[in-house]
Coordinates of C-alpha atoms in Angstrom, one line a residue:
X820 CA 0.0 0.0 0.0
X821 CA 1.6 3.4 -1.0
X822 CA 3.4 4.9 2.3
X823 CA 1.8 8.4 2.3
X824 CA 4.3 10.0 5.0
X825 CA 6.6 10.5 2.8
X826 CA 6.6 11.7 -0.5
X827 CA 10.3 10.6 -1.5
X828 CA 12.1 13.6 -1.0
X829 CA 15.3 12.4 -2.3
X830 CA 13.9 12.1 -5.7
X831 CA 12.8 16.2 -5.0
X832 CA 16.3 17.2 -4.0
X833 CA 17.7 15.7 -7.0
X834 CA 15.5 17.3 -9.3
X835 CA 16.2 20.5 -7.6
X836 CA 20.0 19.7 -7.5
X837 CA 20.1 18.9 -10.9
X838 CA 17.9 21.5 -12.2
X839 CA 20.7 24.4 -10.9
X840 CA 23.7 22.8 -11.7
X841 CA 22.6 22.7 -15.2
X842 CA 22.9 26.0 -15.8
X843 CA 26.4 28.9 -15.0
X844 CA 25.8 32.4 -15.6
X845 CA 27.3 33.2 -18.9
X846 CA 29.4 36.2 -19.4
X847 CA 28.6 38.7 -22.6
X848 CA 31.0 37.6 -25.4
X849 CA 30.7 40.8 -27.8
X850 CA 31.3 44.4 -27.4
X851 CA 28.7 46.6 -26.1
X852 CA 27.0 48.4 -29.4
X853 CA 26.7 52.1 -29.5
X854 CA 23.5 54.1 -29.2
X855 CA 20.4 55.0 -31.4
X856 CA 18.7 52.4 -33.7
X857 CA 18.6 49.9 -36.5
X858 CA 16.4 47.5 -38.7
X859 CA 16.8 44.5 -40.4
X860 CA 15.0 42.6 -42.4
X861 CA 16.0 38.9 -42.6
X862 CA 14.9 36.5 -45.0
X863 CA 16.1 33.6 -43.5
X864 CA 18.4 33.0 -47.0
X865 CA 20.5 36.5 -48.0
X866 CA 20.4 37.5 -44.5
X867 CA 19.8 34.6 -41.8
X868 CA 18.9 35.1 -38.3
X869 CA 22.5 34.3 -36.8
X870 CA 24.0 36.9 -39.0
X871 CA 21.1 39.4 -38.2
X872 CA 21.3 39.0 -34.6
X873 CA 25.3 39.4 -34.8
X874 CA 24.7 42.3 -37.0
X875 CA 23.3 43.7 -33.8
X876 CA 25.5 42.4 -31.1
X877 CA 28.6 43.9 -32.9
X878 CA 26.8 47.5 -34.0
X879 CA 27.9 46.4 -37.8
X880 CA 26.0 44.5 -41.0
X881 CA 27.2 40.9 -40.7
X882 CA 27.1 38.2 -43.4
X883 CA 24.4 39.3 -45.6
X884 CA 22.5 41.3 -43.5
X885 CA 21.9 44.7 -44.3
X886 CA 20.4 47.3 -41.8
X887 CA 18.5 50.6 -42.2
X888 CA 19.0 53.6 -39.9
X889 CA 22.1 53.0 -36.8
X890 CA 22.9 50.3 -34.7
X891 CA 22.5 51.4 -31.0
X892 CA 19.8 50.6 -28.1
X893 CA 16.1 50.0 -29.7
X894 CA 16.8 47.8 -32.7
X895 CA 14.2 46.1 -34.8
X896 CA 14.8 42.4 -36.5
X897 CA 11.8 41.4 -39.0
X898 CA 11.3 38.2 -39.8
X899 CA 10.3 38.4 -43.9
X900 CA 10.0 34.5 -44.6
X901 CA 6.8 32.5 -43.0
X902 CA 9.6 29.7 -42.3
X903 CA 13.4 29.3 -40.9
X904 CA 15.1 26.0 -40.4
X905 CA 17.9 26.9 -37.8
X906 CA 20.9 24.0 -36.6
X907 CA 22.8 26.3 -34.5
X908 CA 21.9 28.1 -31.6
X909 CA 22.0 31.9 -32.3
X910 CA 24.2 34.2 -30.6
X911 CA 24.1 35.5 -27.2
X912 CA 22.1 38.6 -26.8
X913 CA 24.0 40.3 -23.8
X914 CA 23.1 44.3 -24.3
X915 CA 20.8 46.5 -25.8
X916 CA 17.0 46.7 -26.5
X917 CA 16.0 44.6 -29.3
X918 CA 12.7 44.3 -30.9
X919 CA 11.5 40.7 -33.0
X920 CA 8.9 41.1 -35.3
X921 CA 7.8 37.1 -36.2
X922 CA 4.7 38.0 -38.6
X923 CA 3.8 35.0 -37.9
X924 CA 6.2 33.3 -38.9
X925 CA 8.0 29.5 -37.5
X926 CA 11.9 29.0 -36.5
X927 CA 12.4 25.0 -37.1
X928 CA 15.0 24.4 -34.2
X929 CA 17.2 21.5 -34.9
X930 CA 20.2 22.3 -32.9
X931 CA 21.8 20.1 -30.3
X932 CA 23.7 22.4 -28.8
X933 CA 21.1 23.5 -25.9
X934 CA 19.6 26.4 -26.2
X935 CA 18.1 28.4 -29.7
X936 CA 19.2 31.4 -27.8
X937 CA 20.8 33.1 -24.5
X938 CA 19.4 36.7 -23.2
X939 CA 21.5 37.7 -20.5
X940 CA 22.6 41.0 -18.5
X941 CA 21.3 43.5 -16.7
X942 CA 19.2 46.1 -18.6
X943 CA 19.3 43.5 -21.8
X944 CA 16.0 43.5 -22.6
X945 CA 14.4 41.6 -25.6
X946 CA 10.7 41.5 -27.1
X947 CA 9.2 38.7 -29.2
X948 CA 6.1 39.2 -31.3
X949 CA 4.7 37.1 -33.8
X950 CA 6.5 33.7 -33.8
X951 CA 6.2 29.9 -33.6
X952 CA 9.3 28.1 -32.0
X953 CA 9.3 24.8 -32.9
X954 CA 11.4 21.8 -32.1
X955 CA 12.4 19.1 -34.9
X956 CA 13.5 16.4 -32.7
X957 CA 17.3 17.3 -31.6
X958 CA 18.8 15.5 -29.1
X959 CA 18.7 18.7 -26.7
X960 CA 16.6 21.2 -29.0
X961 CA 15.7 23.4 -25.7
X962 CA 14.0 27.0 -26.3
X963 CA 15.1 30.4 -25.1
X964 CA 17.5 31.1 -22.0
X965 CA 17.3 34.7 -19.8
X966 CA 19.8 35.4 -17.3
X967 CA 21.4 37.8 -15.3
X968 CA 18.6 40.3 -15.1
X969 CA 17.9 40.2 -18.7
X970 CA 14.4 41.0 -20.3
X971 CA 12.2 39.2 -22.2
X972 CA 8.5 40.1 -23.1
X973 CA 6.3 37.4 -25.8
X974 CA 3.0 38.4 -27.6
X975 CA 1.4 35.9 -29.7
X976 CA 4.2 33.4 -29.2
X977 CA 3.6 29.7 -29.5
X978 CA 6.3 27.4 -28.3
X979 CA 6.0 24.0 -28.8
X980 CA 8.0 20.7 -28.9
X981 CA 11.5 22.1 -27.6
X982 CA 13.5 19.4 -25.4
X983 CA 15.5 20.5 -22.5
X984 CA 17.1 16.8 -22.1
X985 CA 20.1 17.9 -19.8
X986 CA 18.5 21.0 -17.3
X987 CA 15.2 23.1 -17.2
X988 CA 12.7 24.9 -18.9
X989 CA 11.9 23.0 -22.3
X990 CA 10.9 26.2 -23.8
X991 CA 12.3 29.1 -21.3
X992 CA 15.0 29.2 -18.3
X993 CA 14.8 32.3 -16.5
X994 CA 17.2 32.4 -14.2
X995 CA 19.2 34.9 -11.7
X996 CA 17.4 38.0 -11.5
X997 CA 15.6 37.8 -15.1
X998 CA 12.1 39.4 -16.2
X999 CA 10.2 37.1 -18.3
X1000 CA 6.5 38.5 -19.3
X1001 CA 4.5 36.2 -21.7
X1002 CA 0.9 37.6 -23.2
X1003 CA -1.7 36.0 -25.4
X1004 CA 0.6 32.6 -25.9
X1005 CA 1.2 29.1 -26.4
X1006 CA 3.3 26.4 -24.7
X1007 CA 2.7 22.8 -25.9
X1008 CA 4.6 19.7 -25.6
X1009 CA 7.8 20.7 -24.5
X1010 CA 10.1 18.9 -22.1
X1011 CA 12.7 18.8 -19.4
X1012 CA 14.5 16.2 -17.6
X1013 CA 14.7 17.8 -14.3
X1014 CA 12.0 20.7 -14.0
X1015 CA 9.8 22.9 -15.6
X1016 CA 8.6 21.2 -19.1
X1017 CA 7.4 24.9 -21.0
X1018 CA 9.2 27.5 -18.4
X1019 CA 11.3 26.9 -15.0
X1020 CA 12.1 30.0 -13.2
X1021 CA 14.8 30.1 -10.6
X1022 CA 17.0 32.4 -8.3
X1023 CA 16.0 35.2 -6.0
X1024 CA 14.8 38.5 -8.4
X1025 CA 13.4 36.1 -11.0
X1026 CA 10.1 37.0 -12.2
X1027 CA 7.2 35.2 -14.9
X1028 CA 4.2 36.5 -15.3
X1029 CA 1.7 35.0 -17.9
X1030 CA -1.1 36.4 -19.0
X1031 CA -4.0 34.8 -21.2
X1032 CA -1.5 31.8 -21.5
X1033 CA -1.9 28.0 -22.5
X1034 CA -0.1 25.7 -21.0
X1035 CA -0.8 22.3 -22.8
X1036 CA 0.4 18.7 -22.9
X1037 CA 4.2 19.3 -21.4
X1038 CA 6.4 17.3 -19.0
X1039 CA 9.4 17.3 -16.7
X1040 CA 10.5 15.7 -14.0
X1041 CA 8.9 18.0 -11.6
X1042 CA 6.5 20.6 -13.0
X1043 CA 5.4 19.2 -16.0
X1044 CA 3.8 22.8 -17.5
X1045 CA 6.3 25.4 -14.8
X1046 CA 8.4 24.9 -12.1
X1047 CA 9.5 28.1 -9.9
X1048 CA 12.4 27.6 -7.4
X1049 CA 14.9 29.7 -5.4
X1050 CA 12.8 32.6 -4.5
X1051 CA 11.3 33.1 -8.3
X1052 CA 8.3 34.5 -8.6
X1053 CA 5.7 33.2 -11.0
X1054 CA 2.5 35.2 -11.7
X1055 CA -0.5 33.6 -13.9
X1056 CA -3.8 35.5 -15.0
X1057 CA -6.3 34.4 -17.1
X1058 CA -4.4 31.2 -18.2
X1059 CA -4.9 27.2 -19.0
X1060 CA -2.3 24.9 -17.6
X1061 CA -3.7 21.6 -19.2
X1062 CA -2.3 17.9 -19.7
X1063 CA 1.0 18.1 -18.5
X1064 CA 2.6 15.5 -16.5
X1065 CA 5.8 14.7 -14.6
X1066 CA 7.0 13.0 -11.1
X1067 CA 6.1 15.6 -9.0
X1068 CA 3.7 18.8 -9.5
X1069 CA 2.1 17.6 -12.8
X1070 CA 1.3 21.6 -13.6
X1071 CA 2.9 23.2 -11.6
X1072 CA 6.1 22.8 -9.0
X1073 CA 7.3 25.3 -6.5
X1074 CA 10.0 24.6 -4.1
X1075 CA 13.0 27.1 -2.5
X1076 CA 10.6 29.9 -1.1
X1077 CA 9.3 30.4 -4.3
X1078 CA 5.8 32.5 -4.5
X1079 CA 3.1 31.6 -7.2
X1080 CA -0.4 33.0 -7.6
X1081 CA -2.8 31.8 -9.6
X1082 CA -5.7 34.1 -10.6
X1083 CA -8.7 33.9 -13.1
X1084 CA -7.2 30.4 -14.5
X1085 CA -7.7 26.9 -14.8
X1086 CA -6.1 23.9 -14.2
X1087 CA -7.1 20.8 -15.8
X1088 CA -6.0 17.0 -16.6
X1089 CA -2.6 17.2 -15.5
X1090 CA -1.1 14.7 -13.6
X1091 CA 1.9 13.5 -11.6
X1092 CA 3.4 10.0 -11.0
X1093 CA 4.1 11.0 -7.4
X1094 CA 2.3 13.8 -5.5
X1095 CA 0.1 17.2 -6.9
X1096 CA -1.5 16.4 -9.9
X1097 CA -1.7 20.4 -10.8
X1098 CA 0.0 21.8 -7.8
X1099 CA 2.9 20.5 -5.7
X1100 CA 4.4 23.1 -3.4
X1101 CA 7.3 22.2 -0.8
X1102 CA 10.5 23.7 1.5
X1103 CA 9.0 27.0 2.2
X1104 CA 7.5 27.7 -1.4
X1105 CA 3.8 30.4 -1.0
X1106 CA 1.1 29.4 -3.4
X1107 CA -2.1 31.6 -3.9
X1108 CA -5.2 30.7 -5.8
X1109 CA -8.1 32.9 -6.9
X1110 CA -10.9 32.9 -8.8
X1111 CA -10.2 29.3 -10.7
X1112 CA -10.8 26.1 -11.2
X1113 CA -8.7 23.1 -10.4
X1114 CA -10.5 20.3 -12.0
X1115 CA -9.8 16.7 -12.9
X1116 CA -5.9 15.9 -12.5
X1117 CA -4.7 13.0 -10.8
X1118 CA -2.1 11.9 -8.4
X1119 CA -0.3 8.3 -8.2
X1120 CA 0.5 9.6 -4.5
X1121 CA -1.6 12.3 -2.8
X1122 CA -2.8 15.6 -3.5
X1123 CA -5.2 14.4 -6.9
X1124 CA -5.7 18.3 -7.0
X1125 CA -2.6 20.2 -4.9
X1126 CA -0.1 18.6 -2.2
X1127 CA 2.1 20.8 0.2
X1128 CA 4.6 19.3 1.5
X1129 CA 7.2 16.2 1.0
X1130 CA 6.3 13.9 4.3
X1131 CA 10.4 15.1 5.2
X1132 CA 9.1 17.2 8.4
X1133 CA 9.8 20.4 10.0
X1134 CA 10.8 22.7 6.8
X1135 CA 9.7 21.1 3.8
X1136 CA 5.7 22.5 3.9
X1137 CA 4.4 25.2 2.4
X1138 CA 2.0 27.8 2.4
X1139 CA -1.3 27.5 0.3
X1140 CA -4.2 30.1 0.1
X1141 CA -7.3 29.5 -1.7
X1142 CA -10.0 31.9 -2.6
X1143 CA -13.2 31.9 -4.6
X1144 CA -11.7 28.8 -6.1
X1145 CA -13.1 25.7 -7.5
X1146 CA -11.4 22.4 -6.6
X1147 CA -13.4 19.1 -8.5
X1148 CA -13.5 15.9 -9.5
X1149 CA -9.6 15.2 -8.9
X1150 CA -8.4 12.0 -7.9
X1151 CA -5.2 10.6 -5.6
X1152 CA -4.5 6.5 -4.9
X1153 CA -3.3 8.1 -1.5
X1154 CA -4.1 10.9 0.4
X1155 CA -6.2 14.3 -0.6
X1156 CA -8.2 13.7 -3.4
X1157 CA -8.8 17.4 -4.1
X1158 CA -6.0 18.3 -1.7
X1159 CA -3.2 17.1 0.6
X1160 CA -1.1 19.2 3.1
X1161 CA 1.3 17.9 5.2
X1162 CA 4.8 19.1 7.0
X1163 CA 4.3 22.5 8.7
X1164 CA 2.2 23.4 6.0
X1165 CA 0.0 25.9 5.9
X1166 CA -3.5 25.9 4.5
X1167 CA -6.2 28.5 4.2
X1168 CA -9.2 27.7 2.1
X1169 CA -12.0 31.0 1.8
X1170 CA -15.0 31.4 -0.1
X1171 CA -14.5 28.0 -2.2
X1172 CA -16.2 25.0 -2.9
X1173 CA -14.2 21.5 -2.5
X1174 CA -16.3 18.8 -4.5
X1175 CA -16.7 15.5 -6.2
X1176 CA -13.1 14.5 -5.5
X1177 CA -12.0 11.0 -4.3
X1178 CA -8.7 9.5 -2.2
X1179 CA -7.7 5.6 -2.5
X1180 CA -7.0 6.1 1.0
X1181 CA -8.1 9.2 3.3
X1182 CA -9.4 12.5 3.0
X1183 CA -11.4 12.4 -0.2
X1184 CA -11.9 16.1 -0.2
X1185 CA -9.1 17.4 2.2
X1186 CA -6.2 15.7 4.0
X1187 CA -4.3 17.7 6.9
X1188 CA -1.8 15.4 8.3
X1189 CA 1.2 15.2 10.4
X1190 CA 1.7 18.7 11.5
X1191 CA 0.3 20.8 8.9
X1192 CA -2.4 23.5 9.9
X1193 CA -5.6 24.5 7.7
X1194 CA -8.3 27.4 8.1
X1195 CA -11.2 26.5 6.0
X1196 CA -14.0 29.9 5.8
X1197 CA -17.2 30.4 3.9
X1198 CA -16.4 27.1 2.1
X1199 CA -18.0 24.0 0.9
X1200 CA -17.3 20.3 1.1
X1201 CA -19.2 18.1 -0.5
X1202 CA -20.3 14.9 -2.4
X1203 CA -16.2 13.8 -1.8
X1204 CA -15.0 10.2 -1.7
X1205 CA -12.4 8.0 0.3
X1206 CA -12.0 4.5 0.2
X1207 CA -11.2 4.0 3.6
X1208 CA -11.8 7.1 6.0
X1209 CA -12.5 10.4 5.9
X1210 CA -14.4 11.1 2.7
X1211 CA -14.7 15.0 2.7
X1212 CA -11.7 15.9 5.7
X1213 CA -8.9 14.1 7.0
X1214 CA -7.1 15.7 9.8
X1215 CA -4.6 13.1 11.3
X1216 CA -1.7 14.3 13.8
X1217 CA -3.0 18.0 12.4
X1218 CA -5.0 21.0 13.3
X1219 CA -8.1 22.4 11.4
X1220 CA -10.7 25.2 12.1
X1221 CA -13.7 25.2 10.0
X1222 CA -15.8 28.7 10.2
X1223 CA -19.2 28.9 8.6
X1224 CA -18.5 25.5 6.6
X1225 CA -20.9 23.1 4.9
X1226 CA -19.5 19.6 5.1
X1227 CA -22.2 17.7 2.7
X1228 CA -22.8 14.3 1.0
X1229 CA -19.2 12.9 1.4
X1230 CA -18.6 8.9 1.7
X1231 CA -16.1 6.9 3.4
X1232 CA -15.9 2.7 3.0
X1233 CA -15.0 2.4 6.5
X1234 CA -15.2 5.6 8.7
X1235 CA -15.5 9.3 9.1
X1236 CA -17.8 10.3 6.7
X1237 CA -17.4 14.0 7.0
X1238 CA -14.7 14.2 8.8
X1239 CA -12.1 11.6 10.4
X1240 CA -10.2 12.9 12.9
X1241 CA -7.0 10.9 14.6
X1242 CA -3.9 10.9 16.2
X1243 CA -3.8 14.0 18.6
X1244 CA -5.7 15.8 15.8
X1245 CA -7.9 18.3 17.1
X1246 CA -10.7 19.8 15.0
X1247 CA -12.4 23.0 16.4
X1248 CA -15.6 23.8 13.9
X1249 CA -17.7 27.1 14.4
X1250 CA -21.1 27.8 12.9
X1251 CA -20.8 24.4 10.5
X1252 CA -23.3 22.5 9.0
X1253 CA -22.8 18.7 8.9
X1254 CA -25.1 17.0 6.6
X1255 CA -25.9 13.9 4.6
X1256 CA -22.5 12.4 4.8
X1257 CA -22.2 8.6 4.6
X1258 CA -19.3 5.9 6.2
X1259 CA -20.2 2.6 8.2
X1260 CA -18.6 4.2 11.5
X1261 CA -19.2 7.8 12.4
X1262 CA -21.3 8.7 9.3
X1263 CA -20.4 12.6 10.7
X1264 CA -17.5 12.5 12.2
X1265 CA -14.7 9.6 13.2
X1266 CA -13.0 10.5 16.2
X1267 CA -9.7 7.8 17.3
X1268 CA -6.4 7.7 19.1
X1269 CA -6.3 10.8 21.5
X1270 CA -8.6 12.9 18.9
X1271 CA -10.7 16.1 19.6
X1272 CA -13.3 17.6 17.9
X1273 CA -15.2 20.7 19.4
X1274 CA -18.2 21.8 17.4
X1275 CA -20.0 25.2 18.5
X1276 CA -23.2 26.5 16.9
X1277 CA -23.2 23.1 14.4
X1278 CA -26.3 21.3 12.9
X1279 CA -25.7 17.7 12.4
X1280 CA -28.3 16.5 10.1
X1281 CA -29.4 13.4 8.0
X1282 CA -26.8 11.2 8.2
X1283 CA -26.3 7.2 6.9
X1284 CA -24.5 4.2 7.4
X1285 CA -23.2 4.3 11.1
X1286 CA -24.0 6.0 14.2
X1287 CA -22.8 10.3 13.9
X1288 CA -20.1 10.3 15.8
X1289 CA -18.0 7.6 16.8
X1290 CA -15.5 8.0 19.6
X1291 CA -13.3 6.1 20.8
X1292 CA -12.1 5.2 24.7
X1293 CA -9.0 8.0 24.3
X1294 CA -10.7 10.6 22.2
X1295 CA -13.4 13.6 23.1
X1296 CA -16.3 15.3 21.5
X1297 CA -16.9 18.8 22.5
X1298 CA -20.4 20.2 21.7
X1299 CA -21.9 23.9 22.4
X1300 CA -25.5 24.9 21.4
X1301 CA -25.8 22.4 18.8
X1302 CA -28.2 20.7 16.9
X1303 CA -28.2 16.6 16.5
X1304 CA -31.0 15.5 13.7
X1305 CA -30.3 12.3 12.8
X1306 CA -33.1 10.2 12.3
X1307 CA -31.8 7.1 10.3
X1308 CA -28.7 7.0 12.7
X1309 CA -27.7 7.1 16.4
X1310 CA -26.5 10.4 17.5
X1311 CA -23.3 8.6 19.2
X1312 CA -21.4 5.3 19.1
X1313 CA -19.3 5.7 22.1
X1314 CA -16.5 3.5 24.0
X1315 CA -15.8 3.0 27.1
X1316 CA -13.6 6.0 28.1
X1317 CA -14.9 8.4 25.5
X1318 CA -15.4 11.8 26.5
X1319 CA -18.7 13.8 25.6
X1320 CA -18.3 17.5 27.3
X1321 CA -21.3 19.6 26.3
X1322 CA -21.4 23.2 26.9
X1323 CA -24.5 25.5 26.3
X1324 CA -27.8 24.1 24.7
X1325 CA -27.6 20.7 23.2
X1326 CA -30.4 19.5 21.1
X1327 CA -30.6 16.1 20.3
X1328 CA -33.2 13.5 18.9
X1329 CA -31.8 10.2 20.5
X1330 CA -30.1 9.7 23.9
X1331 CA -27.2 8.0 22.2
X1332 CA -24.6 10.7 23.2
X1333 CA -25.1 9.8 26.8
X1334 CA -25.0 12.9 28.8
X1335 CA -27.5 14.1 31.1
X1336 CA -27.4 17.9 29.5
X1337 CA -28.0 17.1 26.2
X1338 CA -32.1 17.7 25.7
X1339 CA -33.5 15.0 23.7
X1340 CA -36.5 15.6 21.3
X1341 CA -37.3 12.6 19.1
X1342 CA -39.1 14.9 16.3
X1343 CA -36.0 17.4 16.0
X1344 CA -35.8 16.4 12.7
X1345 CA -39.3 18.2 11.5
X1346 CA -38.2 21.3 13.2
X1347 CA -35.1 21.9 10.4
X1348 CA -35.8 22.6 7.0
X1349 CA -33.6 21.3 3.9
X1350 CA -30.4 21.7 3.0
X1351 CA -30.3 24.8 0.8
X1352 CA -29.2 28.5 -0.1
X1353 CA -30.8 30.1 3.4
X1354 CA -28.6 33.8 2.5
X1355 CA -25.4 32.9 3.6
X1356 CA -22.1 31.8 2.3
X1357 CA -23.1 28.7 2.1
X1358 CA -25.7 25.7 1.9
X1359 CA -27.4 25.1 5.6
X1360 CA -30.4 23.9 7.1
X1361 CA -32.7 26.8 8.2
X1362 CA -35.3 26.3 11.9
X1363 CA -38.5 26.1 11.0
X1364 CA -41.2 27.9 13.4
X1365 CA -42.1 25.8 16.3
X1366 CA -38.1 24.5 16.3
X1367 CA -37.0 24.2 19.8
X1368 CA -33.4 25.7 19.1
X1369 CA -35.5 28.7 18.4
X1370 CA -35.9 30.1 21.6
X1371 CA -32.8 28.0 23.3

């Protein structure tokens, strides 16, 4: 059975290792040009794009090329031909301003050399319009390279099939300090044996920000669409990140204290061997998602959605905020179908709706385990599935606070329907609705092994399969003016040695629970209406006149 404590960090580090030693900053190798401007035309034949971009490097016309107006710091290469076949990688781009007008044209890249071309020095800056870069099939046919603070800016660029066999970033490295802004493009089916399979981003300063991007069918060994690392930042608006694969973080990998948000996107079918099927952040790395959907990807580990975390302890979590998000239909063989946080990770989940996501083990919806943390607000769990417990939340050797949370039609094939809570976990849940949720033991909640849940200002409705809650002999349940209605199911399965502290008014409709302050009304049910949209963030089950908890 797969060992979900740990996600094999060694295999991390050396994608991480080998992803940096892969690349040494390169030094410029021609003189600096003078000022003002120039414009070539190249046709690919008379004047090809190596001599065009060395007619700009040196400030002179090279090979056939033949410029109009003075070489300086805004130049201006047009591509004239719809197609150039190119075998060696062009020259290094080290100062200057230059402008690339594609008109649409394609660059067949061949070469296996490395990289079709290096950008690289502070206040280098280069901007790409126009253009399809294509890989033939090379033995290391990689894309575009920006180092050192360099700049480069793509409109209407589609990159597609380009190999980084030996480091990162099939289609661009940015690295140390570089500025990499991408627009209205296309990344599909490139590749990368360690990370990043369209763009890996490393080093403290680095920045990549997408906009209106597609992200489509590319792998790595971690990050099969984008890995950040080192402190990069990656920023993505508006954007698909679609069918990739790899190890790790089958979209997207961030490790090193990178940050990434994710805003107005989706991401969809990707997939990972290991853990995160879209999202795998680890060792300190912030991720932030607004406004989009994470929908069917798949983990062979945990996290069918996103994982945080490696299973390596104390420093390898992550942070990971999600807002007005949608996270569905994702699937893991181990932990988390929709997500899985572990380490000292930190989750916060607002506004968002966690749904129709399954786990071959725990925590269909949501799995906080072994030291992480989570916040979940104004959210949604619901119609989740785990084979064996916890089939919307698992919180195991963890802490969770649910505020103003619906917890609703999740299933577990052995326990904790809603929520299974164990070893030392303790669950505090404020103004949550439990309801409809389905496991042979603690059809609610499964509490086990030194476990404590405290529910305040809950309804607990309509449950099936076993008893509500289930406690066990070293666990506790904590309840404070709450509502029991569960009319197919006992209120309580309790051991010997269980603890039930109540606190407040307790309704209940069976005396199952056991505790003297807990009033007992056998028609509780028929006081609550269904669940629905009552007005506030989420689904609930409003008192219907005549309810006793009305005047409690």
């Amino acid at each position: 059975m797969y060992d979900r404590r740990r996600r094999a960090p060694q295999m991390v580090v050396t994608v991480l290792l080998g992803s940096v030693l892969a690349f040494a900053p390169l030094a410029p190798l021609y003189p600096i040009p003078t000022a003002s401007a120039a414009t070539i035309d190249a046709d690919g034949s008379s004047c090809t794009l190596h001599d065009a971009v060395e007619s700009f490097i040196y400030g002179s016309d090279q090979g056939g090329c033949r410029s109009t107006g003075t070489y300086g710091d805004n130049d201006t290469l047009n591509l004239t031909s719809l197609s150039y076949t190119v075998s060696l990688a062009l020259p290094t781009y080290s100062s200057g301003t230059l402008t690339v007008n594609g008109n649409n044209a394609t660059i067949e890249w061949g070469g296996s050399s490395g990289r079709l071309w290096t950008i690289t020095g502070s206040g280098t800056s280069v901007a790409i319009t126009g253009l399809t870069i294509r890989g033939t099939g090379g033995s290391n046919d990689a894309g575009l390279a920006v180092l050192n603070g360099a700049t480069l800016e793509l409109s209407n660029v589609t990159m597609e099939h380009l190999d980084s066999q030996a480091t990162s970033g099939g289609a661009i490295a940015a690295i140390s300090g570089a500025t990499v802004r991408v627009e209205d493009s296309h990344f599909t089916n490139n590749s990368a044996a360690y990370t990043g399979g369209a763009i890996a981003a490393f080093g403290d300063g680095t920045t990549v920000t997408l906009d209106n991007v597609e992200i489509e069918g590319n792998r790595a060994g971690a990050g099969g669409g984008i890995a950040a690392l080192d402190g990069a930042t990656v920023d993505i608006s508006q954007s698909t990140i679609s069918d990739n694969s790899a190890l790790f973080g089958g979209g997207i990998f961030a490790a090193g204290d990178a940050d990434v948000t994710i805003e107005d996107s989706t991401l969809s079918e990707n997939s990972a061997t290991g853990d995160g099927g879209a999202i795998l952040a680890a060792y300190g790395a912030n991720v932030s998602v607004t406004e989009s959907l994470i929908a069917d990807n798949t983990a062979g580990g945990s996290g069918g959605g996103i994982a945080a975390g490696t299973g390596d302890g104390p420093g390898a979590g992550a942070a990971v905020t999600i807002v007005d998000s949608t996270v569905r239909g994702n699937e893991a063989d181990g932990y988390g179908g929709g997500i899985d946080v572990i380490d000292d990770s930190q989750l916060v989940v607002s506004g968002s709706t966690i749904e129709e996501n399954r786990a071959g083990l725990r925590g269909g919806g949501i799995a906080v385990t072994v030291g992480a943390d989570a916040t979940i607000q104004d959210s949604t769990v619901r119609n989740n599935e785990a084979d064996y417990d916890g089939g919307g939340l698992e919180i195991q050797r963890a802490h969770a606070r649910l505020e103003r949370v619906t917890v609703s039609g999740n299933r577990a094939g052995r326990s904790g329907g809603g929520l299974n809570v164990d070893d030392q976990a303790a669950v505090d849940a404020v103004n949550v609705t439990l309801s409809g949720n389905e496991a042979p033991t603690g059809s609610a909640a499964n509490l086990t092994r030194n476990s404590t849940l405290t529910l305040s200002f809950v309804t607990v409705a309509d449950h099936q399969g076993g008893a509500a809650f289930a406690v066990d002999d070293s666990s506790t349940l904590r309840l404070k003016n709450s509502l029991l209605a569960d009319p197919d199911v006992d209120e309580c399965q309790l051991e010997d040695g269980a603890t039930v502290d109540v606190q407040g008014v307790v309704l209940a409709d069976d005396p199952s629970c056991n505790h003297a302050s807990i009033t007992v009304d056998s028609n509780l049910r028929s006081t609550l209406g269904p669940l629905q949209n009552n007005g506030g963030p989420t689904d609930t089950h409003a008192l219907l006149p005549g309810s006793p908890a009305l005047d409690a």
